[in-house]
Coordinates of C-alpha atoms in Angstrom, one line a residue:
X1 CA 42.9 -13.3 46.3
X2 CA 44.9 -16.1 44.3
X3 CA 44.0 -16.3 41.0
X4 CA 45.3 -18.5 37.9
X5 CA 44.0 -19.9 34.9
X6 CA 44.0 -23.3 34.0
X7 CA 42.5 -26.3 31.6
X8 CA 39.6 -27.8 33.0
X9 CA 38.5 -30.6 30.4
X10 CA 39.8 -28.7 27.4
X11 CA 38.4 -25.7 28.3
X12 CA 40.9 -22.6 29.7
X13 CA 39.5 -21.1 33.4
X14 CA 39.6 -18.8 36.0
X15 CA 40.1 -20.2 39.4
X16 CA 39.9 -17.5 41.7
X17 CA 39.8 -18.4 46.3
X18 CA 41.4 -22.0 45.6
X19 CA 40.2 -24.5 48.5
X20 CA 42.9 -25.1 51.1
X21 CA 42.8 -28.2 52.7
X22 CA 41.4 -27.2 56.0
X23 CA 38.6 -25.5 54.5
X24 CA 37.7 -28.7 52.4
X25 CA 37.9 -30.8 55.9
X26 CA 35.7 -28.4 57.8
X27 CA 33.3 -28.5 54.8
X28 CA 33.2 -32.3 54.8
X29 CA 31.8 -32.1 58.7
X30 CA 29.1 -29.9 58.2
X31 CA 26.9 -32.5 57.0
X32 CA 28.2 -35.2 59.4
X33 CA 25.2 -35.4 62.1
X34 CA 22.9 -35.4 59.1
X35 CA 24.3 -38.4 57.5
X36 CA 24.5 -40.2 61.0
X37 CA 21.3 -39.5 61.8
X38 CA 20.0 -40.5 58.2
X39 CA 21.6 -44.0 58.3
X40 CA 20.2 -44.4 61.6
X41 CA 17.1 -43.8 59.8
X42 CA 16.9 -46.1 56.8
X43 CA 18.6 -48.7 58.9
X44 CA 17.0 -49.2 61.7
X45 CA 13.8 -46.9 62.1
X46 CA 11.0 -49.9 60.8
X47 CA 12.9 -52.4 62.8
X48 CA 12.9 -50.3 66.3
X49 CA 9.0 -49.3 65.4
X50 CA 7.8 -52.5 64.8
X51 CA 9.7 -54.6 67.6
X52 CA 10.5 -52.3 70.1
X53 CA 8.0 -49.7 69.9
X54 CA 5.1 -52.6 69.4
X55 CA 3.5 -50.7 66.1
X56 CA 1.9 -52.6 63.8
X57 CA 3.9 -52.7 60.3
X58 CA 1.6 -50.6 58.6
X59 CA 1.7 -47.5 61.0
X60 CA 5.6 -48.2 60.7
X61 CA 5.5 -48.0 57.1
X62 CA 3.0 -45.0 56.8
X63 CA 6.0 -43.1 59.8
X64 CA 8.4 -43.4 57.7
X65 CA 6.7 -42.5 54.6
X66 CA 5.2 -39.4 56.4
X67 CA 8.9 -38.6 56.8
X68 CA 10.0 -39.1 53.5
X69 CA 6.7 -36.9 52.1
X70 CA 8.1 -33.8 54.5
X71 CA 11.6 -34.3 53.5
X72 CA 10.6 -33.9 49.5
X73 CA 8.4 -30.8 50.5
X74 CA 10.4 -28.7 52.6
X75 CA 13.4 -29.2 50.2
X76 CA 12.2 -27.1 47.6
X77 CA 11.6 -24.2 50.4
X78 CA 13.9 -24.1 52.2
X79 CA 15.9 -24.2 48.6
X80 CA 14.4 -20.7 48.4
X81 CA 14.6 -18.9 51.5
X82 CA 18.6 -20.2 51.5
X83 CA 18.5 -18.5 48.4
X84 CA 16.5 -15.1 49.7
X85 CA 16.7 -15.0 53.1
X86 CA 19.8 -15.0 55.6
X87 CA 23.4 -16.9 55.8
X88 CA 23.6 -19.9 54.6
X89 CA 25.1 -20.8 57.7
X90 CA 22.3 -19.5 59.7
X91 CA 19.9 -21.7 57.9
X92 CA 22.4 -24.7 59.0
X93 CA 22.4 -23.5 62.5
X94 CA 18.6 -23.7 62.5
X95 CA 18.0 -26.9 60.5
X96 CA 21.0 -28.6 63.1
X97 CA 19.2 -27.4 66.2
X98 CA 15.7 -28.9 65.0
X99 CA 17.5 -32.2 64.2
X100 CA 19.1 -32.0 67.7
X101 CA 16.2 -31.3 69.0
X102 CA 13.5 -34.2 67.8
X103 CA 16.2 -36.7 66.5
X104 CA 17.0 -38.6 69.7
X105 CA 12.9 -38.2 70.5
X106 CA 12.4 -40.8 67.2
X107 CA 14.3 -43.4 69.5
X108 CA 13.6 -42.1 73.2
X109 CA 11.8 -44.7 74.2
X110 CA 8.3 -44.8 74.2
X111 CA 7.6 -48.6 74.3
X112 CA 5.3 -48.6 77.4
X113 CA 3.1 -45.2 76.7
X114 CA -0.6 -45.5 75.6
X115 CA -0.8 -46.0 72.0
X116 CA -2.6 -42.3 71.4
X117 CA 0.4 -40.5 73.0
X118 CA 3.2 -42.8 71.0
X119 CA 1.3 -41.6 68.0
X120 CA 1.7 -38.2 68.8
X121 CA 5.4 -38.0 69.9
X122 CA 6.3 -40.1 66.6
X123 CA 4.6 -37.5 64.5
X124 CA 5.8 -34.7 65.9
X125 CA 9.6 -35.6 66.4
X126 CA 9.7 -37.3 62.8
X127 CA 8.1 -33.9 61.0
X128 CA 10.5 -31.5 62.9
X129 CA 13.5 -34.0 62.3
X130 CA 12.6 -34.0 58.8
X131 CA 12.4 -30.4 58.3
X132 CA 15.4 -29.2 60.1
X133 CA 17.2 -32.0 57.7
X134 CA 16.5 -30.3 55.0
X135 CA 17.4 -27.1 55.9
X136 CA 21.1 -28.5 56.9
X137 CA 21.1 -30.9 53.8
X138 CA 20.1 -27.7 50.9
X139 CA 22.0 -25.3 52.9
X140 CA 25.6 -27.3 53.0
X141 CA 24.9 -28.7 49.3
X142 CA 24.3 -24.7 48.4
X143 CA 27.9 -23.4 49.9
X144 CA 30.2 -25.7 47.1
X145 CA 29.3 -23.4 44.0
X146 CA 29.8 -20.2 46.9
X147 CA 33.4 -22.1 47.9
X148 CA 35.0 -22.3 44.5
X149 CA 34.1 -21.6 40.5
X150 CA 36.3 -24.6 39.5
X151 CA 34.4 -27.4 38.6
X152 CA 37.0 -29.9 39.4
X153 CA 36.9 -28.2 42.3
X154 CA 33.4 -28.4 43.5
X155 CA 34.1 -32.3 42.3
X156 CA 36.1 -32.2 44.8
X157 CA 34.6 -31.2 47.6
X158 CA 31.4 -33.4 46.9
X159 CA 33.8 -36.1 46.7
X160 CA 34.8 -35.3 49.9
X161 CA 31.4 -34.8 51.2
X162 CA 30.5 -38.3 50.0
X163 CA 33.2 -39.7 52.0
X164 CA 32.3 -38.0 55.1
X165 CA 28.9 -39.8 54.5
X166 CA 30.0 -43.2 53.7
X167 CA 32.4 -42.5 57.5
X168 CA 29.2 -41.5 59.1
X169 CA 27.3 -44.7 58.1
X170 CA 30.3 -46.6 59.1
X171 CA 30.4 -45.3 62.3
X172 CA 26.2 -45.7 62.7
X173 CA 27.0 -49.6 61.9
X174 CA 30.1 -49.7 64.4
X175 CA 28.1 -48.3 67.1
X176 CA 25.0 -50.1 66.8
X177 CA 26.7 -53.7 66.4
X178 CA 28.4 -53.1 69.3
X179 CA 25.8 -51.7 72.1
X180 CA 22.7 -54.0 70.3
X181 CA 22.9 -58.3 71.0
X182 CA 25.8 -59.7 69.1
X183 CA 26.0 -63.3 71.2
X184 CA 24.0 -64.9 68.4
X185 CA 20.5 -63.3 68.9
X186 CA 19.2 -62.3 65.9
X187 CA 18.0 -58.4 64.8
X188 CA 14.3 -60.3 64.9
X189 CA 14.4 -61.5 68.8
X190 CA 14.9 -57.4 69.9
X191 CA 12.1 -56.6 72.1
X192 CA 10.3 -53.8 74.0
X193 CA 13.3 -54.5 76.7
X194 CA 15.8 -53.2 74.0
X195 CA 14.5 -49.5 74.0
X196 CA 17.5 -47.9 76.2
X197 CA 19.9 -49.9 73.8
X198 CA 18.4 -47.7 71.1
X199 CA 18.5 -44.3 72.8
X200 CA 22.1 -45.2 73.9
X201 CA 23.2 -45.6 70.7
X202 CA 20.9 -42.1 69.4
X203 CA 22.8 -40.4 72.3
X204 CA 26.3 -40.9 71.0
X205 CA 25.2 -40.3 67.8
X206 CA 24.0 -37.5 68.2
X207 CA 27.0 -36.3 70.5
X208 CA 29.4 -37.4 67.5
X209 CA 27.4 -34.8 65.2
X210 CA 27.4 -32.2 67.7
X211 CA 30.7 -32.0 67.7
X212 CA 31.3 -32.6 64.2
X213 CA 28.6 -29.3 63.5
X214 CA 30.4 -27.6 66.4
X215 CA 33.6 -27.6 64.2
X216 CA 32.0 -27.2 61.4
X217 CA 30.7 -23.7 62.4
X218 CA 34.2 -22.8 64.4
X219 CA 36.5 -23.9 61.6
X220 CA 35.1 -23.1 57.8
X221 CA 34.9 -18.8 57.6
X222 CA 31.5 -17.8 56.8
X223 CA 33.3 -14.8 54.3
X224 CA 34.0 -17.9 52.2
X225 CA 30.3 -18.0 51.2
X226 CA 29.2 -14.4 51.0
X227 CA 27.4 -12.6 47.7
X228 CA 30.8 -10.2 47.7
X229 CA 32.9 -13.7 47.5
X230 CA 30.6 -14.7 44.7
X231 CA 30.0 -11.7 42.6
X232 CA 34.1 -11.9 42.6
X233 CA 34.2 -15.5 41.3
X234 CA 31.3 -14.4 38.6
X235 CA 33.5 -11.5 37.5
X236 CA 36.6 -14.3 36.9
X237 CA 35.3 -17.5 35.7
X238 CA 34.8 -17.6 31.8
X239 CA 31.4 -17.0 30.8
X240 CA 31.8 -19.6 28.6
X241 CA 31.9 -22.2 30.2
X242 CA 28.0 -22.0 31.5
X243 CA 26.2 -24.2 29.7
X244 CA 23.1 -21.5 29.0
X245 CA 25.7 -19.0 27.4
X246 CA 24.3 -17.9 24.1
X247 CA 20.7 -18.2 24.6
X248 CA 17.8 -15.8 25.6
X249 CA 14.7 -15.3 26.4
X250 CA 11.7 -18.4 25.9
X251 CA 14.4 -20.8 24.3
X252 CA 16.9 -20.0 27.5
X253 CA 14.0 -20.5 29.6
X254 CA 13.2 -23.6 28.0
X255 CA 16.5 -25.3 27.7
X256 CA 17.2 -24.5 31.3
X257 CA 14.2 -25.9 32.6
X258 CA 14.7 -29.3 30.6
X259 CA 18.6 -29.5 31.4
X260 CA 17.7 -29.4 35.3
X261 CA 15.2 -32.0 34.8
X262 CA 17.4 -34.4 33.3
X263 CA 20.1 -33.9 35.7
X264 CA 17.6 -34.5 38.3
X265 CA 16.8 -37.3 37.0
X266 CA 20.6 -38.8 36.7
X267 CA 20.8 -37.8 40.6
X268 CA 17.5 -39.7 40.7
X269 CA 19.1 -42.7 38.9
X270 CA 22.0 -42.5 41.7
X271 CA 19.8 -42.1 45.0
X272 CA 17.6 -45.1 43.5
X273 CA 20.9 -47.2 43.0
X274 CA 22.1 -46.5 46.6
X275 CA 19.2 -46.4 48.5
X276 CA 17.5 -49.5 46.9
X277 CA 20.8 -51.5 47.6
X278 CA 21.4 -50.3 50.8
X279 CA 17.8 -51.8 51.8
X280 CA 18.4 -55.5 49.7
X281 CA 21.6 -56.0 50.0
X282 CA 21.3 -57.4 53.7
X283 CA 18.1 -59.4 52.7
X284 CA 19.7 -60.8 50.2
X285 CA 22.7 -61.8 52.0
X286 CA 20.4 -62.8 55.0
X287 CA 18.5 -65.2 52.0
X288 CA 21.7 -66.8 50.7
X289 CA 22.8 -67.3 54.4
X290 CA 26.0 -67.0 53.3
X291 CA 29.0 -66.5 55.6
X292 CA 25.9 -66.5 58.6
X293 CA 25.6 -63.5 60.8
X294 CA 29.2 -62.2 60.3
X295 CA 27.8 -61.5 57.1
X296 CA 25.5 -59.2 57.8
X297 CA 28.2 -57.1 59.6
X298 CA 31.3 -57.5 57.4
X299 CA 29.5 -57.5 53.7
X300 CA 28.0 -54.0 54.0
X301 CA 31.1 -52.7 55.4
X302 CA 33.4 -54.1 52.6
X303 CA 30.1 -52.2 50.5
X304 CA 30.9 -48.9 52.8
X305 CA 35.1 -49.2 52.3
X306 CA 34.8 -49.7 48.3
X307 CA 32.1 -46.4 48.1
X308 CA 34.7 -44.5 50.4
X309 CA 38.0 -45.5 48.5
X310 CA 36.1 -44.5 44.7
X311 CA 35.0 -41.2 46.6
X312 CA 38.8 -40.6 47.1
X313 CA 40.0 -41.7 43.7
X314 CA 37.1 -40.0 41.5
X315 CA 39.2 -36.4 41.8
X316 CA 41.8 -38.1 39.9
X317 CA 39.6 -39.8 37.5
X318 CA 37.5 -36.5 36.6
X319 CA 40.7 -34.8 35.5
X320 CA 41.6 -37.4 33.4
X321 CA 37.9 -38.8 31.6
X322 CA 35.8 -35.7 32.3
X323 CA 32.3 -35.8 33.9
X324 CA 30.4 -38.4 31.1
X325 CA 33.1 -41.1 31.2
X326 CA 32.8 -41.1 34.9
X327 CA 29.1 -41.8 35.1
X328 CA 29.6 -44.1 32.7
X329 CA 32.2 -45.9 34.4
X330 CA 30.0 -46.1 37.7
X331 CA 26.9 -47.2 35.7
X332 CA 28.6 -49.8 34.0
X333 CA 29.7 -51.2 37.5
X334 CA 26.5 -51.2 38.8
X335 CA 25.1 -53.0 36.4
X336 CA 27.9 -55.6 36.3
X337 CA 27.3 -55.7 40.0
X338 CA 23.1 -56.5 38.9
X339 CA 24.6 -59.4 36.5
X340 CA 26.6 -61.1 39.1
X341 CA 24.5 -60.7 41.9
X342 CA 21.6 -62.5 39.8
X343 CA 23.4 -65.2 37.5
X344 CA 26.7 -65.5 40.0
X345 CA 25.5 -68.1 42.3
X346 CA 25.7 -67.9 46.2
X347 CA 29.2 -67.9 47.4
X348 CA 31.0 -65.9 49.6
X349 CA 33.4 -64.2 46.8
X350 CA 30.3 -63.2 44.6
X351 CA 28.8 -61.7 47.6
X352 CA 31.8 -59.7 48.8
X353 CA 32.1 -59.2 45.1
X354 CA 29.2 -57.7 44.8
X355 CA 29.1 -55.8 47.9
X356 CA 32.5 -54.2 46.2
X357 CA 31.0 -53.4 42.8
X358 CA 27.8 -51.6 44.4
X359 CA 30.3 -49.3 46.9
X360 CA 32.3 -48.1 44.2
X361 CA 29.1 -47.8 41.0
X362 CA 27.1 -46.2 43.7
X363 CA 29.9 -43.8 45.1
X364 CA 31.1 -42.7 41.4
X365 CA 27.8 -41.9 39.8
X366 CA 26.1 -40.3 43.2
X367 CA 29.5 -38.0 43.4
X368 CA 29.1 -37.3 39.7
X369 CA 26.1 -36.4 39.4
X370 CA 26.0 -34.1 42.1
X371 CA 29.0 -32.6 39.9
X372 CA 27.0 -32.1 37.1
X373 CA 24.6 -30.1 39.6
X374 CA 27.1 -27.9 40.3
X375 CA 27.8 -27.4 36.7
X376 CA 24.7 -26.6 35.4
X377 CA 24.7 -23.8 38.1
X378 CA 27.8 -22.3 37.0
X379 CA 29.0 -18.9 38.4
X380 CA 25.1 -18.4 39.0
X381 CA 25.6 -19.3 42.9
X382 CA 23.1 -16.8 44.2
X383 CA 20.1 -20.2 42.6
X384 CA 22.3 -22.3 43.5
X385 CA 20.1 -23.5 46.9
X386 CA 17.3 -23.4 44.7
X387 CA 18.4 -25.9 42.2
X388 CA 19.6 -28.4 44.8
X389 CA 16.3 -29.0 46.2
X390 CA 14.7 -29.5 43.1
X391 CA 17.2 -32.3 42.3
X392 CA 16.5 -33.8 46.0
X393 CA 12.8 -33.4 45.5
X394 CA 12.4 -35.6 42.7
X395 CA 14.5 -38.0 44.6
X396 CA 12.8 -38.4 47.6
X397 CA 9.7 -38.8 45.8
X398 CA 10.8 -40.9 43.3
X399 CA 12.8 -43.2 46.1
X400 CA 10.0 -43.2 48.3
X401 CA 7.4 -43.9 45.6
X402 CA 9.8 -47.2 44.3
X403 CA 10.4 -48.9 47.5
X404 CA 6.2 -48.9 48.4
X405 CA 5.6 -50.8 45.6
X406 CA 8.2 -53.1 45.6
X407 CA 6.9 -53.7 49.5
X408 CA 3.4 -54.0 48.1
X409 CA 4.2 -56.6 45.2
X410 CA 6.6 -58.5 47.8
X411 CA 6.2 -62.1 47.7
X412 CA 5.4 -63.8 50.9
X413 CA 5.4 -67.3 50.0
X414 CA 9.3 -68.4 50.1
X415 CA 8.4 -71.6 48.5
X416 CA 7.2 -69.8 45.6
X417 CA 10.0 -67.3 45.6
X418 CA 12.8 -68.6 46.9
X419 CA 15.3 -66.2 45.1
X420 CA 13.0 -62.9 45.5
X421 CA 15.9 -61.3 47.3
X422 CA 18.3 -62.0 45.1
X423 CA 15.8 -60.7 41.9
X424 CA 14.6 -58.0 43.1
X425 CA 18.2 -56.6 44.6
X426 CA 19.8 -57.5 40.7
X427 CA 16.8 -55.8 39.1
X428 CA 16.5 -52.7 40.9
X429 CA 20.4 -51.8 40.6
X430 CA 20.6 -52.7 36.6
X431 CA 17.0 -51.0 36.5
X432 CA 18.7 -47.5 38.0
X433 CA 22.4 -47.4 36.4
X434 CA 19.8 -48.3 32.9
X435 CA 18.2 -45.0 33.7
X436 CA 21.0 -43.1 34.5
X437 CA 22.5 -43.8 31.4
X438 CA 19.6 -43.2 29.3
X439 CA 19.4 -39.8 31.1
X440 CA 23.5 -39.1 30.5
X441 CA 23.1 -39.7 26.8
X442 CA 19.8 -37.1 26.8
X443 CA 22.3 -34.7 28.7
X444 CA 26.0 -35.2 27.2
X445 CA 26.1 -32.7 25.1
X446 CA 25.5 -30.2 28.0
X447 CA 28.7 -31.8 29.9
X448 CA 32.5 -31.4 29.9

């Protein structure tokens, strides 16, 4: 076992099972067919329900938010029996096989089935899909405090794990522009006729995670995240340098339960930054109509390069700034990205601009955050599955909860709202980086 001390933000270290390289790679595809499937999911799931699978919008709607509500509720359990019960391998063998399983079923192909039995294939594929996503989403977040007790380390590999995700939604966007109509047919002309175009491109997918999860499985040691491996790292790492050192009893209690709540709350702030300009930032390209359809390809992709480049960079940045000043940094560009996007005019620079600024503030404060997870969890690894899907609960609910009522206050009338794109795409991303850094002040002193 290799073991050497170090300075980790001022603070002396012991870094016992440093990460090689190939174990940080194989880590960063165990999360791969999640992250395809889940950008298939916010991308393209209302769009394929209502025009291909002829729903009406609000059965669309009420899908998707009936997967959103199973995703927040099985996070927290399967946050304990990762914790309790079984490998934490195990539990992403299981959660992979039930996304195999119903995932491609959500796009099969069900256009031209009575409307009873649609019902019931949609319900049943999305809650399985759902659940087995959760179990491969706590159960890979869970193995980073298991890999190393560095923190810069565990920065690292959620940096790393980021970028995996941003490559996955690349390759989701690459695939699907090239197997749906590119000849200058719009997304809104895809009809029932269009269904095997979907299932091709769920097939691939879901062959590209296969093998990604096969690897995965074959390539990072399952020793590496064992209770022995951990009870080792426990017995190295200073004590010190847990942030509930020094307290007991009602006011440990107390102070642990409010520190995870605001942390949860600055992943919170992150997902809502992402997520919510993920979903405007092609309507409000599509508003401006600026740069036309090529737009709507090459825009989010310069979004998805800028988020994948910070990923990369932010190891280098955490050793120098420390955990706050990174946030802050990200925050900071989100909500220059806000300013722009609303007082910046419609031009092609400002939107590639902006498409820049979101990639990088969303990539820097989702990455951080998820740091500051890790380091509230300390050399405490055997909760650390536990307090992962309490920070995911709150997001999904919170996420899920923001986007239906922006739908339901949505302006229909163009000639009343001409910019509503625009407003509500600037207000939701200064909105969120405002929250995360009202949460980071409320939490700094607890951070390196």
């Amino acid at each position: 076992m290799e073991k050497t001390i170090k300075m980790e933000n001022g603070v002396f270290v012991t870094e016992t099972n440093r990460v090689f390289m190939s174990t940080k790679l194989a880590y960063a595809l165990g999360h791969i067919f999640n992250d395809l499937a889940a950008a298939m999911w916010f991308s393209y799931t209302l769009i394929y329900l209502q025009k291909v699978a002829l729903m009406e919008p609000i059965m669309a709607g009420t899908l998707l938010l009936l997967g959103q509500i199973v995703d927040a509720f099985t996070t927290p359990i399967f946050g304990f029996l990762v914790d309790r019960y079984c490998k934490k391998k195990i539990w992403h063998i299981i959660g992979s096989i039930l996304v195999t399983l119903s995932f491609p079923m959500i796009f099969g192909g069900f256009a031209n089935s009575p409307s009873s039995i649609i019902t019931f294939f949609y319900i049943m594929s999305i809650v399985i899909f759902q659940i087995g996503w959760a179990a491969v989403q706590i159960s890979h977040l869970s193995m980073i405090p298991s890999l190393t007790s560095s923190l810069l380390g565990r920065t690292e590999l959620t940096a790393i794990r980021y970028s995996a995700q941003v490559s996955a939604a690349v390759v989701v966007f690459i695939v699907t522009w090239i197997v749906l109509p590119n000849n200058g047919e719009s997304m809104v002309l895809l009809d029932e006729k269009d269904d095997y175009k979907f299932r091709n491109i769920v097939i691939v997918i879901t062959g590209i995670g296969l093998t990604a999860t096969t690897f995965f499985h074959i390539f990072l040691k399952g020793n590496l995240l064992e209770n022995d491996n951990q009870s080792q790292n426990k017995m190295n790492i200073e004590e010190s340098t847990w942030l509930l050192d020094g307290l007991s009893g009602p006011r440990r209690s107390w102070f642990a339960t409010s520190i995870l709540l605001r942390v949860a709350m600055l992943y919170v702030a992150s997902r809502l930054f992402i997520t919510l300009a993920t979903v405007y930032l092609p309507l409000y390209i599509e508003e401006t109509a600026v740069g036309g359809k090529q737009a709507l390809a090459t825009v989010p992709l310069v979004s998805y390069l800028s988020s994948f480049v910070a990923a990369l960079l932010l190891k280098y940045m955490n050793r120098s700034c420390g955990t706050k000043i990174c946030y802050l940094t990200g925050a900071l560009i989100g909500i220059l990205s806000a300013a722009i996007t609303e007082f910046g005019g419609s031009h092609g620079i400002i939107t590639y601009s902006i498409a820049i600024l979101i990639g990088a503030g969303s990539s820097i404060t989702m990455v951080t955050a998820l740091s500051v997870t890790a380091e509230i969890i300390g050399p405490r690894t055997e909760r650390s599955a536990l307090v992962y899907s309490i920070v995911t609960f709150l997001d999904k609910v919170v996420t899920g909860l923001v986007v239906v009522l922006i739908e339901r206050w949505r302006c229909h009338q163009q000639e009343l709202c001409p910019n509503y794109n625009r407003d509500t795409l600037a207000i939701v991303c200064a909105s969120s980086m405002l929250l995360g850094l009202v949460t980071l002040i409320s939490v700094s002193r607890c951070l390196t």
